[in-house]
Short mmCIF file of C-alpha atoms in Angstrom, two decimals:
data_model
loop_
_atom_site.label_atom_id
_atom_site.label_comp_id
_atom_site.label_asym_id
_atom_site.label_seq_id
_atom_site.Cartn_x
_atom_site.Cartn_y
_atom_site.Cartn_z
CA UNK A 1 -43.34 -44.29 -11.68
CA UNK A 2 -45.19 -42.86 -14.52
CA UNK A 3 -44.67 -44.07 -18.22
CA UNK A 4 -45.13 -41.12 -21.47
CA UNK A 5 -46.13 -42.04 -24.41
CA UNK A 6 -45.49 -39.90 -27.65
CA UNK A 7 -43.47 -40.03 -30.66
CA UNK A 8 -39.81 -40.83 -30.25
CA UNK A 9 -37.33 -38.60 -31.31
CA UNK A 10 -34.39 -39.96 -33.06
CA UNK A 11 -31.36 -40.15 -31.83
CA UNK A 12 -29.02 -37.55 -33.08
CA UNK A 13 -25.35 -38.48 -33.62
CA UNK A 14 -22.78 -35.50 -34.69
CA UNK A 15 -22.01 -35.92 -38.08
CA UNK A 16 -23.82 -39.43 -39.06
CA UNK A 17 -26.75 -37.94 -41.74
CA UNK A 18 -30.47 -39.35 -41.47
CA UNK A 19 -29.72 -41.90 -44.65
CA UNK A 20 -26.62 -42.84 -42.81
CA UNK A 21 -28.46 -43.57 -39.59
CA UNK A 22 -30.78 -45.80 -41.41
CA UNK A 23 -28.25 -47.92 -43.24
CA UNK A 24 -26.45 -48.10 -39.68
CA UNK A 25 -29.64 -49.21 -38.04
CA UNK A 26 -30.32 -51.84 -40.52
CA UNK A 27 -26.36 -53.03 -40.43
CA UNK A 28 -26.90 -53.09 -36.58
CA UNK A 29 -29.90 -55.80 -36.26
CA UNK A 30 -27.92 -57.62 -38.96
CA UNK A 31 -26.96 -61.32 -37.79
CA UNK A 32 -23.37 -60.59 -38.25
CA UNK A 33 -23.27 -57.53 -36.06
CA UNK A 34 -25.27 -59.00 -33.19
CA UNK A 35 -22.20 -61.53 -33.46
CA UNK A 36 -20.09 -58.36 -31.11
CA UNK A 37 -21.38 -58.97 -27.35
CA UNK A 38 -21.54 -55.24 -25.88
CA UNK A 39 -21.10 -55.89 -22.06
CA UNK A 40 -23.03 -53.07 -20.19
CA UNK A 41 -19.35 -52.03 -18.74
CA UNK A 42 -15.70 -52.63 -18.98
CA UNK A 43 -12.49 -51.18 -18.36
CA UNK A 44 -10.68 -48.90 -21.01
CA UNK A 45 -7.14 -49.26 -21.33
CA UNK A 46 -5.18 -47.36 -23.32
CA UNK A 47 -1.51 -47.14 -24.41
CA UNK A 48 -0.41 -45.15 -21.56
CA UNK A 49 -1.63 -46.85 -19.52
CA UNK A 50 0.24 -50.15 -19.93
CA UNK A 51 3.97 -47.68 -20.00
CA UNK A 52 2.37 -46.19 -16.98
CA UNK A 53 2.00 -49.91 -15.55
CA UNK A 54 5.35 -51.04 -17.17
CA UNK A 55 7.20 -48.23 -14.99
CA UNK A 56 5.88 -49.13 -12.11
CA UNK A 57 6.87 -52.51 -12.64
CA UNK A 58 10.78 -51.43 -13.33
CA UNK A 59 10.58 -49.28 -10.30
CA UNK A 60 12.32 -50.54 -6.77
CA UNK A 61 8.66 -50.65 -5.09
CA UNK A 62 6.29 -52.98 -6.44
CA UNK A 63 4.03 -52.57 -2.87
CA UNK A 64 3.79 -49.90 -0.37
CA UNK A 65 6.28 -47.71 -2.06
CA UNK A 66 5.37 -43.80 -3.39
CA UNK A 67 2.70 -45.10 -5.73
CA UNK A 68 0.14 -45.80 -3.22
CA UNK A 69 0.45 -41.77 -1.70
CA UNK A 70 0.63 -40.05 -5.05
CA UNK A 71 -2.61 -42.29 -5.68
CA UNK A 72 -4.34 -41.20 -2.32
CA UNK A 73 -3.65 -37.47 -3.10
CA UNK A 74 -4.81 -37.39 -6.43
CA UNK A 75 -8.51 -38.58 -5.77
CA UNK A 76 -8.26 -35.95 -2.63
CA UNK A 77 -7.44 -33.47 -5.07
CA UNK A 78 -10.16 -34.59 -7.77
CA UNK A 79 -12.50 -34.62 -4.65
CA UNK A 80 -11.73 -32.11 -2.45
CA UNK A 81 -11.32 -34.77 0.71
CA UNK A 82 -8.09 -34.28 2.86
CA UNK A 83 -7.13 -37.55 3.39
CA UNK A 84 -7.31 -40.58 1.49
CA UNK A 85 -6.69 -44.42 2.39
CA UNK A 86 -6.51 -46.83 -0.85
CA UNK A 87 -7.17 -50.49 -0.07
CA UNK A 88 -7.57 -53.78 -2.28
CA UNK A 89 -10.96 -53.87 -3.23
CA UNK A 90 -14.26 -51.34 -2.53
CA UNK A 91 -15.34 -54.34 -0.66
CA UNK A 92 -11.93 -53.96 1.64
CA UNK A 93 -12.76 -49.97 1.64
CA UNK A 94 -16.55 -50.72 3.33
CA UNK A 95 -14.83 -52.47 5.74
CA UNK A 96 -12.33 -50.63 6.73
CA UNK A 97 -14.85 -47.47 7.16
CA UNK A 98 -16.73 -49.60 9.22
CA UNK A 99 -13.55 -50.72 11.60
CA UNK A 100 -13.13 -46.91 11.91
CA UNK A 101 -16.05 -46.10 12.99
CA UNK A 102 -15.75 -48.79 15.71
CA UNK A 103 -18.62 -50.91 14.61
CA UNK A 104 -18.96 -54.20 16.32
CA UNK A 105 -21.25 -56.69 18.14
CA UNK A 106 -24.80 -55.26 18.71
CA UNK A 107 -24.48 -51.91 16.49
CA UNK A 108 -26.54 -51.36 13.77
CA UNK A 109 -26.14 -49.82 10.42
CA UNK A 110 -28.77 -48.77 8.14
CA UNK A 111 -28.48 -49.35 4.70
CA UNK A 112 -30.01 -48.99 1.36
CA UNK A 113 -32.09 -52.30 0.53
CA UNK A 114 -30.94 -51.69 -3.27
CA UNK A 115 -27.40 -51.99 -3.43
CA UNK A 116 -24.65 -54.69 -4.17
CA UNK A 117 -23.80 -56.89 -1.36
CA UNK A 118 -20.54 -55.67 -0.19
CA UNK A 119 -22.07 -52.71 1.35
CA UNK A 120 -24.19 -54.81 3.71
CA UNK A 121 -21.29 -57.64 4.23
CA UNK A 122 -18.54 -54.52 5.35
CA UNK A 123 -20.90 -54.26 8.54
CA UNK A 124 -21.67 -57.83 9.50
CA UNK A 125 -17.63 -58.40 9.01
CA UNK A 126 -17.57 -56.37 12.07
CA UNK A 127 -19.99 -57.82 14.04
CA UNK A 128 -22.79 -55.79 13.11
CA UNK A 129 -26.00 -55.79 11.96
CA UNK A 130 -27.27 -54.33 8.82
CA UNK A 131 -30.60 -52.24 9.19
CA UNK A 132 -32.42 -52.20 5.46
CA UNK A 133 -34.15 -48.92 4.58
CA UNK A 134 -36.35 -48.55 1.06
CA UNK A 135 -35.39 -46.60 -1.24
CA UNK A 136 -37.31 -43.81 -3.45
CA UNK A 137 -39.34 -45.29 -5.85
CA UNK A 138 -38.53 -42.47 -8.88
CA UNK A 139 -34.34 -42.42 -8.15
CA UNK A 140 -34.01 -45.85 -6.02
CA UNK A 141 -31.92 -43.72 -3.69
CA UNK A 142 -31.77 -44.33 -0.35
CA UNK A 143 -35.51 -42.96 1.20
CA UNK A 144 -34.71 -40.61 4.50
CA UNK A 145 -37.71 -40.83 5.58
CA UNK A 146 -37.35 -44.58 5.97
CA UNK A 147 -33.93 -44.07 7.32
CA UNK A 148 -35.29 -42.09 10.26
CA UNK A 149 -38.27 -45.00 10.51
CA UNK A 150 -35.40 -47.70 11.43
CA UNK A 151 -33.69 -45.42 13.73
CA UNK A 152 -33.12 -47.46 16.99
CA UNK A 153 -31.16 -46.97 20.25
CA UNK A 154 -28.80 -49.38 18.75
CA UNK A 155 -27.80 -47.17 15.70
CA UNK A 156 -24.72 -46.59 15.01
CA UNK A 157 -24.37 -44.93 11.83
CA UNK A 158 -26.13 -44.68 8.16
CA UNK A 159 -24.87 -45.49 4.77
CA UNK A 160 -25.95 -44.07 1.99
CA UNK A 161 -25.35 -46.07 -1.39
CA UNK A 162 -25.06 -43.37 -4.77
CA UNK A 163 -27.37 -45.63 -7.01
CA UNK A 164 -26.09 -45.52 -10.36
CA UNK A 165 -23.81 -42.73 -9.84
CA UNK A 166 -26.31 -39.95 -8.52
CA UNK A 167 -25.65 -38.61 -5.13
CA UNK A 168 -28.31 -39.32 -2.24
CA UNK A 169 -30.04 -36.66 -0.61
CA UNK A 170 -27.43 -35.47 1.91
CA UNK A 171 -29.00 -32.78 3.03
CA UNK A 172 -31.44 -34.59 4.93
CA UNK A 173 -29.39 -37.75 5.66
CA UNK A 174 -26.96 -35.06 7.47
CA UNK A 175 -29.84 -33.56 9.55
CA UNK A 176 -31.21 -37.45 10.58
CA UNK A 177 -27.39 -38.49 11.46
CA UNK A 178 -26.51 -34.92 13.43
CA UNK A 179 -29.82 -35.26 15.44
CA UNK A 180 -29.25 -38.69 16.56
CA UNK A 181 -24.88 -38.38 17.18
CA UNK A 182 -24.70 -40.84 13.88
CA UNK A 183 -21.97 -41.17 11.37
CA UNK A 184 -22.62 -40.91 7.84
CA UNK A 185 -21.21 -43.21 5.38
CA UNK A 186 -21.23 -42.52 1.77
CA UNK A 187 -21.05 -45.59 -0.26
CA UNK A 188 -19.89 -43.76 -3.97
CA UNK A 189 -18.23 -46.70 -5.50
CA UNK A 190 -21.26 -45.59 -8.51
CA UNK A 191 -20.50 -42.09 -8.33
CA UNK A 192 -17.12 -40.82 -8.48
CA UNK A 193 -17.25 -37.41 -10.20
CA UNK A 194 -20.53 -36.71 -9.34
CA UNK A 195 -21.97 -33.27 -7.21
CA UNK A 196 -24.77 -32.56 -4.98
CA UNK A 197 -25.78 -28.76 -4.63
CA UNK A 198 -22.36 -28.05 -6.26
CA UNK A 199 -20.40 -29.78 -3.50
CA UNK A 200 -18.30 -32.86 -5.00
CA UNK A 201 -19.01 -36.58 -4.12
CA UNK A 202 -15.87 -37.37 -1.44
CA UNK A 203 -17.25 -34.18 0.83
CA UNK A 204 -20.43 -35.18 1.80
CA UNK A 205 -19.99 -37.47 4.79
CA UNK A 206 -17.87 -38.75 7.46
CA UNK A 207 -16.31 -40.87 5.05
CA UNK A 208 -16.79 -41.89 1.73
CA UNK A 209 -16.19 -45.57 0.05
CA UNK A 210 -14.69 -45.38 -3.90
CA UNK A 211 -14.13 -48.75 -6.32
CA UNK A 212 -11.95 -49.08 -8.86
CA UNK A 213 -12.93 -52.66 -10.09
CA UNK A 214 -13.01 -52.71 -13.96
CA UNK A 215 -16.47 -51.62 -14.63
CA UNK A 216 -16.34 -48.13 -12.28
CA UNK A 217 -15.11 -44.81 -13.94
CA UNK A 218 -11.95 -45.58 -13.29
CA UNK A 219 -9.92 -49.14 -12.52
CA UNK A 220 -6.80 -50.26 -10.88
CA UNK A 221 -7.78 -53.79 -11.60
CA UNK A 222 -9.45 -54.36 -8.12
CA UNK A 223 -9.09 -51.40 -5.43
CA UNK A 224 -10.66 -48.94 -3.59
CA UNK A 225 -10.55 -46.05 -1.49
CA UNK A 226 -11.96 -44.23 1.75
CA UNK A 227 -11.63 -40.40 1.45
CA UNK A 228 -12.71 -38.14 4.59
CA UNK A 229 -11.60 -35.14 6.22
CA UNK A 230 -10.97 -36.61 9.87
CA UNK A 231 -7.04 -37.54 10.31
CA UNK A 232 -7.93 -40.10 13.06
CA UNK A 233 -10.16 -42.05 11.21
CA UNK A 234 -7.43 -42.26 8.32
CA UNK A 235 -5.13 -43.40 10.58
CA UNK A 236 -6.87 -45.91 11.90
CA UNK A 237 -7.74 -47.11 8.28
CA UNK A 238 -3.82 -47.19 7.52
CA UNK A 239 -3.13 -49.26 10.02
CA UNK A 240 -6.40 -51.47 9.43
CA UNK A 241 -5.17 -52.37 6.03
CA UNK A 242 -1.61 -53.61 7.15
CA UNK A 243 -2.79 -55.68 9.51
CA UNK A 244 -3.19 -53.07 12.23
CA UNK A 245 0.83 -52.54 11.97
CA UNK A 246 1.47 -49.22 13.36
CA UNK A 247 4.33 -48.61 10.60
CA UNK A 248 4.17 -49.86 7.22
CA UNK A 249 7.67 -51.08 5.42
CA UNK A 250 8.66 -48.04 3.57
CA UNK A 251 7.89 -46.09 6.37
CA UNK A 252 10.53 -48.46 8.15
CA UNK A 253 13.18 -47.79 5.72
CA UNK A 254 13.09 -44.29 5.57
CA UNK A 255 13.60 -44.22 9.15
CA UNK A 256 15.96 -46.88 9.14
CA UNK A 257 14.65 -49.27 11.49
CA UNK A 258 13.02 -52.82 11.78
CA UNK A 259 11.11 -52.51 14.58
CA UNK A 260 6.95 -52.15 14.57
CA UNK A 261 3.68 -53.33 16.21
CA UNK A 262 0.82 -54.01 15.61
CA UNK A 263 -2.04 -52.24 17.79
CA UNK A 264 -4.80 -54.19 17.02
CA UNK A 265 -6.06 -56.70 14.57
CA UNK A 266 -6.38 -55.83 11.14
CA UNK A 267 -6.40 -57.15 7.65
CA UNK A 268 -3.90 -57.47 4.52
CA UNK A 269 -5.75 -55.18 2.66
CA UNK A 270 -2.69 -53.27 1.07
CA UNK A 271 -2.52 -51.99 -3.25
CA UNK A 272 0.19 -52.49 -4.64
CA UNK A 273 1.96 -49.63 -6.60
CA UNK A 274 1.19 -51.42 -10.10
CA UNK A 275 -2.47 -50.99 -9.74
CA UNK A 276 -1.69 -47.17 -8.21
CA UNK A 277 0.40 -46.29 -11.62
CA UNK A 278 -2.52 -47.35 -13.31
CA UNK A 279 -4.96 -45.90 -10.88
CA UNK A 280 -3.43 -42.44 -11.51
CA UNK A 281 -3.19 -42.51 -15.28
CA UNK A 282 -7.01 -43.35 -15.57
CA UNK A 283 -7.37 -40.56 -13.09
CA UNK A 284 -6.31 -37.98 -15.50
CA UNK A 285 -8.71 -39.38 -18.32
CA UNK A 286 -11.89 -39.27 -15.90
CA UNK A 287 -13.35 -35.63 -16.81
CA UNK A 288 -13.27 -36.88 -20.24
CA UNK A 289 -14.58 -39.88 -19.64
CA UNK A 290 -17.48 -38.41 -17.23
CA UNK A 291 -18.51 -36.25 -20.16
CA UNK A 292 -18.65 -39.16 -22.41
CA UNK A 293 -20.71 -41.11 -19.86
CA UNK A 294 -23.10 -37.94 -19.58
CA UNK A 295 -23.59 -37.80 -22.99
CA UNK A 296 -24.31 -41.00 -23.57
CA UNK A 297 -27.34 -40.73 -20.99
CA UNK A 298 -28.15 -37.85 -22.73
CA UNK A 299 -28.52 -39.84 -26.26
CA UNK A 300 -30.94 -42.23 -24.62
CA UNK A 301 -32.52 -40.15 -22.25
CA UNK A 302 -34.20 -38.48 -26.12
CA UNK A 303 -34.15 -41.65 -27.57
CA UNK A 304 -36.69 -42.86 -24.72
CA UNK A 305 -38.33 -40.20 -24.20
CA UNK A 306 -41.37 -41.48 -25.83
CA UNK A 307 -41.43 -45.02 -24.43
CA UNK A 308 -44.69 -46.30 -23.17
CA UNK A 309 -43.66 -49.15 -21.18
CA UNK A 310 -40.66 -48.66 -19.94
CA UNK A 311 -38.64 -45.23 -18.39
CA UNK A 312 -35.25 -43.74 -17.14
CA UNK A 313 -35.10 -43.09 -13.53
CA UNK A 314 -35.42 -39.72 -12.40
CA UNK A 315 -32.59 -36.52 -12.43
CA UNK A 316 -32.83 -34.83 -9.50
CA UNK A 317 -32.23 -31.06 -10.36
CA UNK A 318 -29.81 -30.11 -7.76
CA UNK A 319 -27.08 -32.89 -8.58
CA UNK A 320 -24.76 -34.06 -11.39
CA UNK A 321 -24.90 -37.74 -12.11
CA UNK A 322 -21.58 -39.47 -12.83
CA UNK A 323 -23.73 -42.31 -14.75
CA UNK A 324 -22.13 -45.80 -13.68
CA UNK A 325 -25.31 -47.19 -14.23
CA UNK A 326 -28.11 -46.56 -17.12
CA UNK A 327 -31.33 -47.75 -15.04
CA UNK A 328 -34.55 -48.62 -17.55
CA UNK A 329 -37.42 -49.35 -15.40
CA UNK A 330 -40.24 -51.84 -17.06
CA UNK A 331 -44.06 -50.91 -16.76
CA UNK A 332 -44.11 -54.91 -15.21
CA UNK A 333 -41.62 -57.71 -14.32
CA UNK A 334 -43.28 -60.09 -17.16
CA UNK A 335 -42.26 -57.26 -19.83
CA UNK A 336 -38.48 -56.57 -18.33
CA UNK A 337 -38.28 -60.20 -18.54
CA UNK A 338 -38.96 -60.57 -22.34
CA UNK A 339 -37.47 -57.70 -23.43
CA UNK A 340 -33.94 -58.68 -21.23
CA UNK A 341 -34.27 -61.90 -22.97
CA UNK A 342 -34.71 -60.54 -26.53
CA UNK A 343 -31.62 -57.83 -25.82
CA UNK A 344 -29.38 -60.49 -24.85
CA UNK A 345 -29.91 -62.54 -27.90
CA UNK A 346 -29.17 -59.17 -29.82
CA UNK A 347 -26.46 -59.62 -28.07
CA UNK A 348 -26.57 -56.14 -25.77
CA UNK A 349 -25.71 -57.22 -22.61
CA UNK A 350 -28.17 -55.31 -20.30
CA UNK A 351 -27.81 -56.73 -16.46
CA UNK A 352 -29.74 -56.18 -13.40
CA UNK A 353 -28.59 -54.25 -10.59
CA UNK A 354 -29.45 -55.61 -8.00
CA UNK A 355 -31.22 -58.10 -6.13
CA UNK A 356 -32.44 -56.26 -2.88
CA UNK A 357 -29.80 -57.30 -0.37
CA UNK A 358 -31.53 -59.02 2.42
CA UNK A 359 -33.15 -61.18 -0.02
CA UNK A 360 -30.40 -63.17 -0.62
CA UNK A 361 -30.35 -66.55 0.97
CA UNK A 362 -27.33 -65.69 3.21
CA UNK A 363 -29.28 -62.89 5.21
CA UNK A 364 -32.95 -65.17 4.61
CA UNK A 365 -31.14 -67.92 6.69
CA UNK A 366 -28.58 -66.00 8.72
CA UNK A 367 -31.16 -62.78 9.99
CA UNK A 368 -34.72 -64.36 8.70
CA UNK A 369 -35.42 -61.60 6.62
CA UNK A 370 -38.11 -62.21 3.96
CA UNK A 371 -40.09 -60.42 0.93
CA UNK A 372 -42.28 -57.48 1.83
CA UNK A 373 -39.14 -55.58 4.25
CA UNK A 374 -38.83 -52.71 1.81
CA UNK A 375 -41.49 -53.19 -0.65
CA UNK A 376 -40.30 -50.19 -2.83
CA UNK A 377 -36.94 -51.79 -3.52
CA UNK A 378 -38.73 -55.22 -3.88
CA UNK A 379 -41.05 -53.52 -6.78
CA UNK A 380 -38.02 -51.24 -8.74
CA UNK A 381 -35.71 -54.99 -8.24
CA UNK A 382 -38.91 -56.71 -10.57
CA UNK A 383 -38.78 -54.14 -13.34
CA UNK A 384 -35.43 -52.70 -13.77
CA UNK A 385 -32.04 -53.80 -16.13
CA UNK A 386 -28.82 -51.88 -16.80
CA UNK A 387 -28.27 -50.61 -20.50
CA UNK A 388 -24.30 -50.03 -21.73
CA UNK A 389 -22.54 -47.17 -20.91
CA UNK A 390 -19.14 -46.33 -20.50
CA UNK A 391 -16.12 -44.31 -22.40
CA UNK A 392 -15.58 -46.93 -24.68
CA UNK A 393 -18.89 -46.86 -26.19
CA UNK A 394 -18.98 -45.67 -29.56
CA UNK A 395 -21.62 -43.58 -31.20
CA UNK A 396 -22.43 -46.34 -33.24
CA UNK A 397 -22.44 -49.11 -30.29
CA UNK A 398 -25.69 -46.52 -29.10
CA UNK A 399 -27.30 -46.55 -32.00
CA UNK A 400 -27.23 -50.24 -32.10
CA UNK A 401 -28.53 -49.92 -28.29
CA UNK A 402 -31.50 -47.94 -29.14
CA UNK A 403 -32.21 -49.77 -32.12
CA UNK A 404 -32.23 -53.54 -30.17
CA UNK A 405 -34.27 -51.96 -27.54
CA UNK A 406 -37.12 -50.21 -29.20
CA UNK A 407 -36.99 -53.43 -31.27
CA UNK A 408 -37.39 -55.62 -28.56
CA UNK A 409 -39.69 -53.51 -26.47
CA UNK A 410 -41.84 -53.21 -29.65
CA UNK A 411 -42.00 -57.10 -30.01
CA UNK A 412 -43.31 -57.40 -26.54
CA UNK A 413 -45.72 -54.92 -26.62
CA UNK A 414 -47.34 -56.70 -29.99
CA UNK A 415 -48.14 -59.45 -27.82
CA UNK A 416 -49.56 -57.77 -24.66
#
């Protein structure tokens, strides 16, 4: 990772002029305005949302009622997948990809090192074992070349996690998995809305996992969804979340009967039609809100530009980013330490994502992994934190952003 050093170029908000700027950054590292916390995500609810909400709450179906499809084909729309299953959680979605897939005792999965939990956890709740691959040091994107290193008769299939919301290399994930009769697993719950070579995130693999928890692009409250174009494996997904019930209850009343069974075990991993009404509201808002999110990036990508200690990850040239995440990366752990320290007292509340999965004590004491696995990961984990970004932050919450941080950053480096 290479750091530039220059002179920064200020920030450039439409229709604030430069003496305006000024007062604004001298307002902004006031006392009283470090008072506002500004979380590095959160949900935005608006207006419509709540009658959207409030409707579905006066409807007849409050659960598994015409809600939950209208949901499912409006992501399959926005993505261009044919069929789509919507669950409880992104953590229920990993799961249930990894139930259709057949995953159980003795398979492994290779996954990213740098990712949240959940994406390791949906294949040991099957049985199996999760493979950790490094990631690229300049994107922290899941390395192929590592992928192909852990490659074992046991294999099963590959997930690929979409870092901060830009999509992996595909491409050569897709050659590794067709060569070796693998499934591919995209783990998007970062990147909804975001493209590779022009193709949209929800097309890429076998299947692909979505979140709607309260700080993704879009929320339902908690909820998720597997898109993918194979009708089996969305069947078996619909009956995975209803306990492996072959028929769910709306289904039963159309046809007018009671009767059902269930096939094989499964899990009550149903959304209700509230979080659906919401789901598809928030839906509508998203290219907005992705343009927001982009520009945003954009703001501090200038703003940083110059930095000598610290650095955005890399754009890869051939995909849109959907920008979940805003990843600074620190010249050293020591200084990302500090200068988290220091934003969080402004009160900018950067956050680190993540811990490299099998370092946590679970898979230490359960698998006896240890430091030095993926020594990439291990390195970016040391020197990384999350800056805010989301719809709901104003031009003036940035300018308070870039004003605590080259503040902080400059602090630290007076005492290096």
């Amino acid at each position: 990772m290479r750091f530039r050093r220059g002179r920064w170029r200020e920030i450039q908000i439409v229709g604030i002029s430069m003496k305006q700027r000024q007062n604004t950054m001298s307002l902004l590292l006031s006392s009283d305005a470090l008072a506002a916390f500004l979380p590095y995500g959160r949900q935005r609810i608006e207006e419509d949302d709540i009658e959207a909400v409030v409707a579905a709450l006066r409807s007849d179906w409050l659960t598994t009622g015409p809600k939950v499809g209208e949901f499912e084909a409006a992501v399959c729309a926005f993505t261009g997948a044919q069929y789509g299953v919507a669950v409880s959680s992104g953590t229920a979605a990993l799961h249930a990809a990894m139930y259709a897939l057949g995953i159980g005792s003795g398979d492994e999965v290779i996954v990213p090192a740098m990712t949240f939990a959940a994406t390791a956890n949906g294949v040991v709740y099957q049985g199996g074992t999760p493979v950790f691959a490094d990631v690229d040091p300049e994107t922290l994107l899941i390395d192929p070349m590592d992928v192909a290193r852990k490659i074992t008769a046991k294999t099963k299939a590959i997930i690929a996690v979409d870092y901060a919301g830009q999509p992996c290399d595909y491409e050569a994930l897709r050659g590794i998995a067709d060569q070796h009769g693998l499934a591919l697993v995209a783990d998007a719950c970062h990147a909804l809305g975001g493209t590779y070579t022009g193709r949209k995130v929800g097309t890429l693999a076998d299947l692909t996992v979505f979140s709607f928890h309260p700080v993704k692009h879009i929320t339902t409250g908690e909820g998720g969804m597997v898109v993918t174009d194979n009708p089996e494996l969305a069947a078996r997904m619909r009956r995975f979340r209803n306990h492996g019930i072959d028929t769910d209850y709306r289904q039963r009343e159309a046809e007018g009967t009671w009767y059902y069974e269930m096939t094989d075990i499964g899990f009550n991993y149903r959304i209700s039609d509230i979080q659906c009404a919401l789901g598809i509201n928030q839906l509508r808002k998203l290219p907005t809100w992705l343009m927001r999110r982009r520009k945003i990036a954009g703001c501090y990508n200038d703003a940083f530009r110059d930095l000598s200690m610290a650095s955005p990850l890399v754009l890869m040239a051939n995909r849109e980013h959907a920008y979940h995440l805003y990843v600074m990366r620190h010249a050293s752990g020591v200084i990302r330490d500090k200068v988290f320290r220091k934003m969080r007292e402004m009160g900018i509340g950067v956050n680190v994502h993540y811990i490299p999965v099998y370092l946590h004590p679970y898979y230490r004491r359960v698998y006896g992994y240890a430091p030095g696995l993926c020594p990439e990961a291990e390195r970016a984990f040391s020197a990384i934190f999350t800056l805010p970004i989301g719809p709901g932050v104003s031009d003036a919450d940035v300018e308070r952003v870039v004003a605590s941080y080259r503040r902080a950053l400059a602090e630290v480096e007076s005492h290096e």
